[in-house]
PDB file of C-alpha atoms in Angstrom:
ATOM      1  CA  UNK J   1     187.129 -69.254  80.222  1.00  0.00           C
ATOM      2  CA  UNK J   2     187.027 -66.966  83.301  1.00  0.00           C
ATOM      3  CA  UNK J   3     189.372 -68.157  85.960  1.00  0.00           C
ATOM      4  CA  UNK J   4     188.176 -65.739  88.580  1.00  0.00           C
ATOM      5  CA  UNK J   5     186.127 -67.110  91.300  1.00  0.00           C
ATOM      6  CA  UNK J   6     182.602 -65.921  91.961  1.00  0.00           C
ATOM      7  CA  UNK J   7     183.528 -63.871  95.068  1.00  0.00           C
ATOM      8  CA  UNK J   8     186.314 -61.839  93.423  1.00  0.00           C
ATOM      9  CA  UNK J   9     184.042 -59.244  91.841  1.00  0.00           C
ATOM     10  CA  UNK J  10     182.254 -58.668  95.083  1.00  0.00           C
ATOM     11  CA  UNK J  11     185.544 -58.125  96.840  1.00  0.00           C
ATOM     12  CA  UNK J  12     186.646 -55.558  94.210  1.00  0.00           C
ATOM     13  CA  UNK J  13     183.381 -53.689  94.545  1.00  0.00           C
ATOM     14  CA  UNK J  14     183.679 -53.690  98.340  1.00  0.00           C
ATOM     15  CA  UNK J  15     187.243 -52.367  98.024  1.00  0.00           C
ATOM     16  CA  UNK J  16     186.186 -49.519  95.752  1.00  0.00           C
ATOM     17  CA  UNK J  17     183.427 -48.560  98.126  1.00  0.00           C
ATOM     18  CA  UNK J  18     185.884 -48.597 101.085  1.00  0.00           C
ATOM     19  CA  UNK J  19     188.305 -46.319  99.259  1.00  0.00           C
ATOM     20  CA  UNK J  20     185.471 -43.960  98.404  1.00  0.00           C
ATOM     21  CA  UNK J  21     184.360 -43.840 101.988  1.00  0.00           C
ATOM     22  CA  UNK J  22     187.935 -43.128 103.139  1.00  0.00           C
ATOM     23  CA  UNK J  23     188.295 -40.293 100.610  1.00  0.00           C
ATOM     24  CA  UNK J  24     184.968 -38.837 101.691  1.00  0.00           C
ATOM     25  CA  UNK J  25     186.009 -39.011 105.317  1.00  0.00           C
ATOM     26  CA  UNK J  26     189.295 -37.243 104.476  1.00  0.00           C
ATOM     27  CA  UNK J  27     187.401 -34.523 102.621  1.00  0.00           C
ATOM     28  CA  UNK J  28     185.062 -34.134 105.563  1.00  0.00           C
ATOM     29  CA  UNK J  29     188.023 -33.905 107.929  1.00  0.00           C
ATOM     30  CA  UNK J  30     189.725 -31.324 105.705  1.00  0.00           C
ATOM     31  CA  UNK J  31     186.508 -29.342 105.436  1.00  0.00           C
ATOM     32  CA  UNK J  32     185.973 -29.583 109.170  1.00  0.00           C
ATOM     33  CA  UNK J  33     189.533 -28.457 109.916  1.00  0.00           C
ATOM     34  CA  UNK J  34     189.190 -25.489 107.547  1.00  0.00           C
ATOM     35  CA  UNK J  35     185.907 -24.514 109.166  1.00  0.00           C
ATOM     36  CA  UNK J  36     187.468 -24.829 112.622  1.00  0.00           C
ATOM     37  CA  UNK J  37     190.412 -22.697 111.515  1.00  0.00           C
ATOM     38  CA  UNK J  38     188.096 -20.010 110.127  1.00  0.00           C
ATOM     39  CA  UNK J  39     186.037 -20.107 113.291  1.00  0.00           C
ATOM     40  CA  UNK J  40     189.150 -19.772 115.468  1.00  0.00           C
ATOM     41  CA  UNK J  41     190.395 -16.846 113.378  1.00  0.00           C
ATOM     42  CA  UNK J  42     186.973 -15.207 113.547  1.00  0.00           C
ATOM     43  CA  UNK J  43     186.816 -15.658 117.320  1.00  0.00           C
ATOM     44  CA  UNK J  44     190.357 -14.263 117.688  1.00  0.00           C
ATOM     45  CA  UNK J  45     189.459 -11.236 115.559  1.00  0.00           C
ATOM     46  CA  UNK J  46     186.327 -10.704 117.653  1.00  0.00           C
ATOM     47  CA  UNK J  47     188.356 -10.859 120.864  1.00  0.00           C
ATOM     48  CA  UNK J  48     190.929  -8.400 119.509  1.00  0.00           C
ATOM     49  CA  UNK J  49     188.145  -6.067 118.368  1.00  0.00           C
ATOM     50  CA  UNK J  50     186.515  -6.255 121.785  1.00  0.00           C
ATOM     51  CA  UNK J  51     189.817  -5.565 123.524  1.00  0.00           C
ATOM     52  CA  UNK J  52     190.392  -2.570 121.245  1.00  0.00           C
ATOM     53  CA  UNK J  53     186.909  -1.226 122.040  1.00  0.00           C
ATOM     54  CA  UNK J  54     187.518  -1.644 125.770  1.00  0.00           C
ATOM     55  CA  UNK J  55     190.854   0.149 125.396  1.00  0.00           C
ATOM     56  CA  UNK J  56     189.187   3.037 123.578  1.00  0.00           C
ATOM     57  CA  UNK J  57     186.517   3.275 126.296  1.00  0.00           C
ATOM     58  CA  UNK J  58     189.157   3.292 129.030  1.00  0.00           C
ATOM     59  CA  UNK J  59     191.088   6.042 127.244  1.00  0.00           C
ATOM     60  CA  UNK J  60     187.931   8.131 126.905  1.00  0.00           C
ATOM     61  CA  UNK J  61     187.086   7.703 130.587  1.00  0.00           C
ATOM     62  CA  UNK J  62     190.655   8.504 131.603  1.00  0.00           C
ATOM     63  CA  UNK J  63     190.664  11.683 129.537  1.00  0.00           C
ATOM     64  CA  UNK J  64     187.220  12.678 130.791  1.00  0.00           C
ATOM     65  CA  UNK J  65     187.948  12.236 134.484  1.00  0.00           C
ATOM     66  CA  UNK J  66     191.659  13.048 134.424  1.00  0.00           C
ATOM     67  CA  UNK J  67     191.632  16.281 132.425  1.00  0.00           C
ATOM     68  CA  UNK J  68     191.141  18.931 135.114  1.00  0.00           C
ATOM     69  CA  UNK J  69     191.872  22.521 134.203  1.00  0.00           C
ATOM     70  CA  UNK J  70     191.025  26.029 135.342  1.00  0.00           C
ATOM     71  CA  UNK J  71     189.877  28.900 133.213  1.00  0.00           C
ATOM     72  CA  UNK J  72     190.646  32.576 133.595  1.00  0.00           C
ATOM     73  CA  UNK J  73     190.108  34.107 137.055  1.00  0.00           C
ATOM     74  CA  UNK J  74     186.562  35.357 137.533  1.00  0.00           C
ATOM     75  CA  UNK J  75     187.903  38.670 138.885  1.00  0.00           C
ATOM     76  CA  UNK J  76     189.807  39.202 135.638  1.00  0.00           C
ATOM     77  CA  UNK J  77     186.721  38.388 133.571  1.00  0.00           C
ATOM     78  CA  UNK J  78     184.727  40.885 135.650  1.00  0.00           C
ATOM     79  CA  UNK J  79     187.367  43.560 135.053  1.00  0.00           C
ATOM     80  CA  UNK J  80     187.230  42.935 131.301  1.00  0.00           C
ATOM     81  CA  UNK J  81     183.464  43.365 131.445  1.00  0.00           C
ATOM     82  CA  UNK J  82     183.841  46.652 133.365  1.00  0.00           C
ATOM     83  CA  UNK J  83     186.474  47.825 130.892  1.00  0.00           C
ATOM     84  CA  UNK J  84     184.186  47.047 127.969  1.00  0.00           C
ATOM     85  CA  UNK J  85     181.452  49.160 129.619  1.00  0.00           C
ATOM     86  CA  UNK J  86     183.967  51.985 130.345  1.00  0.00           C
ATOM     87  CA  UNK J  87     183.458  51.552 134.091  1.00  0.00           C
ATOM     88  CA  UNK J  88     186.812  50.029 135.019  1.00  0.00           C
ATOM     89  CA  UNK J  89     188.538  51.591 138.012  1.00  0.00           C
ATOM     90  CA  UNK J  90     191.597  50.747 140.066  1.00  0.00           C
ATOM     91  CA  UNK J  91     189.430  48.841 142.543  1.00  0.00           C
ATOM     92  CA  UNK J  92     188.348  46.340 139.904  1.00  0.00           C
ATOM     93  CA  UNK J  93     191.882  46.247 138.500  1.00  0.00           C
ATOM     94  CA  UNK J  94     193.299  45.425 141.934  1.00  0.00           C
ATOM     95  CA  UNK J  95     190.830  42.574 142.352  1.00  0.00           C
ATOM     96  CA  UNK J  96     191.843  41.263 138.922  1.00  0.00           C
ATOM     97  CA  UNK J  97     195.496  41.331 140.023  1.00  0.00           C
ATOM     98  CA  UNK J  98     194.622  39.385 143.181  1.00  0.00           C
ATOM     99  CA  UNK J  99     192.657  36.781 141.240  1.00  0.00           C
ATOM    100  CA  UNK J 100     195.444  36.322 138.704  1.00  0.00           C
ATOM    101  CA  UNK J 101     198.109  35.989 141.414  1.00  0.00           C
ATOM    102  CA  UNK J 102     195.979  33.506 143.343  1.00  0.00           C
ATOM    103  CA  UNK J 103     195.598  31.302 140.257  1.00  0.00           C
ATOM    104  CA  UNK J 104     199.325  31.307 139.632  1.00  0.00           C
ATOM    105  CA  UNK J 105     200.678  30.684 143.132  1.00  0.00           C
ATOM    106  CA  UNK J 106     198.183  27.834 143.683  1.00  0.00           C
ATOM    107  CA  UNK J 107     199.158  26.092 140.455  1.00  0.00           C
ATOM    108  CA  UNK J 108     195.905  26.697 138.603  1.00  0.00           C
ATOM    109  CA  UNK J 109     197.748  27.920 135.491  1.00  0.00           C
ATOM    110  CA  UNK J 110     201.217  27.407 134.095  1.00  0.00           C
ATOM    111  CA  UNK J 111     203.828  30.120 133.669  1.00  0.00           C
ATOM    112  CA  UNK J 112     203.187  30.731 129.944  1.00  0.00           C
ATOM    113  CA  UNK J 113     199.477  31.403 130.461  1.00  0.00           C
ATOM    114  CA  UNK J 114     200.267  33.551 133.496  1.00  0.00           C
ATOM    115  CA  UNK J 115     202.679  35.646 131.421  1.00  0.00           C
ATOM    116  CA  UNK J 116     199.965  36.302 128.838  1.00  0.00           C
ATOM    117  CA  UNK J 117     197.480  37.487 131.462  1.00  0.00           C
ATOM    118  CA  UNK J 118     200.225  39.385 133.295  1.00  0.00           C
ATOM    119  CA  UNK J 119     201.109  41.373 130.164  1.00  0.00           C
ATOM    120  CA  UNK J 120     197.442  42.277 129.718  1.00  0.00           C
ATOM    121  CA  UNK J 121     197.002  43.380 133.347  1.00  0.00           C
ATOM    122  CA  UNK J 122     200.325  45.235 133.413  1.00  0.00           C
ATOM    123  CA  UNK J 123     199.333  47.342 130.404  1.00  0.00           C
ATOM    124  CA  UNK J 124     196.125  48.408 132.179  1.00  0.00           C
ATOM    125  CA  UNK J 125     198.039  49.137 135.391  1.00  0.00           C
ATOM    126  CA  UNK J 126     200.391  51.418 133.485  1.00  0.00           C
ATOM    127  CA  UNK J 127     197.553  53.197 131.687  1.00  0.00           C
ATOM    128  CA  UNK J 128     195.505  53.879 134.811  1.00  0.00           C
ATOM    129  CA  UNK J 129     198.376  54.881 137.129  1.00  0.00           C
ATOM    130  CA  UNK J 130     200.719  56.705 134.768  1.00  0.00           C
ATOM    131  CA  UNK J 131     199.896  60.178 136.210  1.00  0.00           C
ATOM    132  CA  UNK J 132     199.816  59.061 139.830  1.00  0.00           C
ATOM    133  CA  UNK J 133     202.582  61.077 141.522  1.00  0.00           C
ATOM    134  CA  UNK J 134     204.142  59.832 144.761  1.00  0.00           C
ATOM    135  CA  UNK J 135     205.352  63.205 146.010  1.00  0.00           C
ATOM    136  CA  UNK J 136     204.835  66.928 145.566  1.00  0.00           C
ATOM    137  CA  UNK J 137     206.729  70.090 146.367  1.00  0.00           C
ATOM    138  CA  UNK J 138     205.514  72.762 148.761  1.00  0.00           C
ATOM    139  CA  UNK J 139     205.856  76.488 148.164  1.00  0.00           C
ATOM    140  CA  UNK J 140     209.000  76.644 150.298  1.00  0.00           C
ATOM    141  CA  UNK J 141     210.626  73.831 148.271  1.00  0.00           C
ATOM    142  CA  UNK J 142     209.936  71.048 150.768  1.00  0.00           C
ATOM    143  CA  UNK J 143     209.204  67.700 149.159  1.00  0.00           C
ATOM    144  CA  UNK J 144     206.016  66.247 150.615  1.00  0.00           C
ATOM    145  CA  UNK J 145     205.079  62.600 149.967  1.00  0.00           C
ATOM    146  CA  UNK J 146     201.588  61.975 148.684  1.00  0.00           C
ATOM    147  CA  UNK J 147     199.470  59.193 150.052  1.00  0.00           C
ATOM    148  CA  UNK J 148     199.367  56.354 147.581  1.00  0.00           C
ATOM    149  CA  UNK J 149     195.923  55.115 148.542  1.00  0.00           C
ATOM    150  CA  UNK J 150     194.297  53.523 145.548  1.00  0.00           C
ATOM    151  CA  UNK J 151     197.483  53.324 143.492  1.00  0.00           C
ATOM    152  CA  UNK J 152     198.273  50.045 141.760  1.00  0.00           C
ATOM    153  CA  UNK J 153     201.806  49.337 140.626  1.00  0.00           C
ATOM    154  CA  UNK J 154     203.472  46.391 138.943  1.00  0.00           C
ATOM    155  CA  UNK J 155     206.447  44.690 140.563  1.00  0.00           C
ATOM    156  CA  UNK J 156     208.273  41.364 140.496  1.00  0.00           C
ATOM    157  CA  UNK J 157     208.386  39.551 143.834  1.00  0.00           C
ATOM    158  CA  UNK J 158     209.902  36.336 145.072  1.00  0.00           C
ATOM    159  CA  UNK J 159     207.641  33.388 145.731  1.00  0.00           C
ATOM    160  CA  UNK J 160     208.239  33.460 149.481  1.00  0.00           C
ATOM    161  CA  UNK J 161     205.354  33.094 151.893  1.00  0.00           C
ATOM    162  CA  UNK J 162     204.372  36.594 153.161  1.00  0.00           C
ATOM    163  CA  UNK J 163     207.997  37.678 153.322  1.00  0.00           C
ATOM    164  CA  UNK J 164     207.023  41.354 153.656  1.00  0.00           C
ATOM    165  CA  UNK J 165     205.160  40.489 156.878  1.00  0.00           C
ATOM    166  CA  UNK J 166     207.466  37.731 158.142  1.00  0.00           C
ATOM    167  CA  UNK J 167     211.137  36.983 158.497  1.00  0.00           C
ATOM    168  CA  UNK J 168     213.109  36.045 155.398  1.00  0.00           C
ATOM    169  CA  UNK J 169     214.091  32.656 156.839  1.00  0.00           C
ATOM    170  CA  UNK J 170     210.543  31.630 157.811  1.00  0.00           C
ATOM    171  CA  UNK J 171     209.048  32.863 154.548  1.00  0.00           C
ATOM    172  CA  UNK J 172     211.553  30.792 152.564  1.00  0.00           C
ATOM    173  CA  UNK J 173     211.272  27.768 154.858  1.00  0.00           C
ATOM    174  CA  UNK J 174     207.471  27.628 154.721  1.00  0.00           C
ATOM    175  CA  UNK J 175     207.160  28.545 151.067  1.00  0.00           C
ATOM    176  CA  UNK J 176     205.884  25.588 149.049  1.00  0.00           C
ATOM    177  CA  UNK J 177     207.956  26.758 146.080  1.00  0.00           C
ATOM    178  CA  UNK J 178     211.249  26.707 147.999  1.00  0.00           C
ATOM    179  CA  UNK J 179     210.444  23.803 150.313  1.00  0.00           C
ATOM    180  CA  UNK J 180     209.569  21.433 147.480  1.00  0.00           C
ATOM    181  CA  UNK J 181     212.804  22.169 145.617  1.00  0.00           C
ATOM    182  CA  UNK J 182     215.204  22.119 148.552  1.00  0.00           C
ATOM    183  CA  UNK J 183     213.369  19.452 150.613  1.00  0.00           C
ATOM    184  CA  UNK J 184     213.703  21.556 153.742  1.00  0.00           C
ATOM    185  CA  UNK J 185     211.989  18.879 155.861  1.00  0.00           C
ATOM    186  CA  UNK J 186     215.220  16.907 155.574  1.00  0.00           C
ATOM    187  CA  UNK J 187     218.493  17.765 157.272  1.00  0.00           C
ATOM    188  CA  UNK J 188     220.249  18.133 153.936  1.00  0.00           C
ATOM    189  CA  UNK J 189     217.480  20.454 152.745  1.00  0.00           C
ATOM    190  CA  UNK J 190     218.006  22.776 155.706  1.00  0.00           C
ATOM    191  CA  UNK J 191     221.719  22.839 154.938  1.00  0.00           C
ATOM    192  CA  UNK J 192     220.903  23.828 151.356  1.00  0.00           C
ATOM    193  CA  UNK J 193     218.701  26.661 152.609  1.00  0.00           C
ATOM    194  CA  UNK J 194     221.466  27.882 154.920  1.00  0.00           C
ATOM    195  CA  UNK J 195     223.920  27.641 152.043  1.00  0.00           C
ATOM    196  CA  UNK J 196     221.622  29.700 149.829  1.00  0.00           C
ATOM    197  CA  UNK J 197     221.379  32.410 152.478  1.00  0.00           C
ATOM    198  CA  UNK J 198     225.151  32.374 152.864  1.00  0.00           C
ATOM    199  CA  UNK J 199     225.615  32.833 149.122  1.00  0.00           C
ATOM    200  CA  UNK J 200     223.373  35.895 149.317  1.00  0.00           C
ATOM    201  CA  UNK J 201     225.513  37.283 152.134  1.00  0.00           C
ATOM    202  CA  UNK J 202     222.779  37.051 154.774  1.00  0.00           C
ATOM    203  CA  UNK J 203     223.543  35.574 158.167  1.00  0.00           C
ATOM    204  CA  UNK J 204     221.000  33.475 160.061  1.00  0.00           C
ATOM    205  CA  UNK J 205     220.540  36.256 162.617  1.00  0.00           C
ATOM    206  CA  UNK J 206     219.721  38.732 159.863  1.00  0.00           C
ATOM    207  CA  UNK J 207     217.483  36.259 158.031  1.00  0.00           C
ATOM    208  CA  UNK J 208     215.449  35.653 161.201  1.00  0.00           C
ATOM    209  CA  UNK J 209     214.681  39.367 161.549  1.00  0.00           C
ATOM    210  CA  UNK J 210     211.414  40.775 160.319  1.00  0.00           C
ATOM    211  CA  UNK J 211     211.724  41.806 156.680  1.00  0.00           C
ATOM    212  CA  UNK J 212     210.513  45.327 157.512  1.00  0.00           C
ATOM    213  CA  UNK J 213     213.215  45.665 160.193  1.00  0.00           C
ATOM    214  CA  UNK J 214     216.053  44.738 157.848  1.00  0.00           C
ATOM    215  CA  UNK J 215     218.092  47.620 156.521  1.00  0.00           C
ATOM    216  CA  UNK J 216     217.223  48.872 153.013  1.00  0.00           C
ATOM    217  CA  UNK J 217     220.769  48.079 151.890  1.00  0.00           C
ATOM    218  CA  UNK J 218     220.417  44.472 153.080  1.00  0.00           C
ATOM    219  CA  UNK J 219     217.033  44.056 151.400  1.00  0.00           C
ATOM    220  CA  UNK J 220     218.444  45.405 148.152  1.00  0.00           C
ATOM    221  CA  UNK J 221     221.402  43.044 148.411  1.00  0.00           C
ATOM    222  CA  UNK J 222     219.082  40.103 149.040  1.00  0.00           C
ATOM    223  CA  UNK J 223     217.065  40.874 145.925  1.00  0.00           C
ATOM    224  CA  UNK J 224     220.202  41.333 143.851  1.00  0.00           C
ATOM    225  CA  UNK J 225     221.955  38.225 145.149  1.00  0.00           C
ATOM    226  CA  UNK J 226     218.806  36.150 144.790  1.00  0.00           C
ATOM    227  CA  UNK J 227     218.687  36.882 141.092  1.00  0.00           C
ATOM    228  CA  UNK J 228     222.358  35.915 140.807  1.00  0.00           C
ATOM    229  CA  UNK J 229     221.889  32.702 142.833  1.00  0.00           C
ATOM    230  CA  UNK J 230     218.912  31.612 140.746  1.00  0.00           C
ATOM    231  CA  UNK J 231     220.900  32.024 137.525  1.00  0.00           C
ATOM    232  CA  UNK J 232     223.764  29.869 138.860  1.00  0.00           C
TER     233      UNK J 232
END
């Protein structure tokens, strides 16, 4: 005898179908969430890759447009060509010296590169002017100076603006090398310049004289004291 009523089996079957539908919906939700997660990760990776590519492009453009440099002076290259052809004279060597100095004082090369070119030029200056005498002796024993036209000599000079044709004070004041380090456009910078002259033993009245009118002893003392002051 079956005590169950006729509708019980139908209810059990409907319940099984409902559970199956719920499980299928959960699987679909899990599958959908996994797919969404993968899609989000893929989109994030794509965005990071795109940002990295843009960063690389910006770095390339920055290096391309920001990397300015100067090569060797054209006058020096011309002298090397003349030297290779055995046609180098002091005229071409002097132009090479001017071109090299111009590159250095205008910041077109750093000190290390300048020293390399300077050593090369100095060796040629010594070779071509080694027998160039500055004076001779007459028959009666009188020493007669010889004109030094065309002679090229090597010498170390201070980075003062035209100080051989100007006063020492003005050449130091208007020199970009000195002005930028002492800030002479400020009151304190002028005091530092005056203090530097005082350390060298040069008064303002003497410093405002033309360099050519200063006594040889004073010019020698300036050069000596300048070396000492720069080492302090």
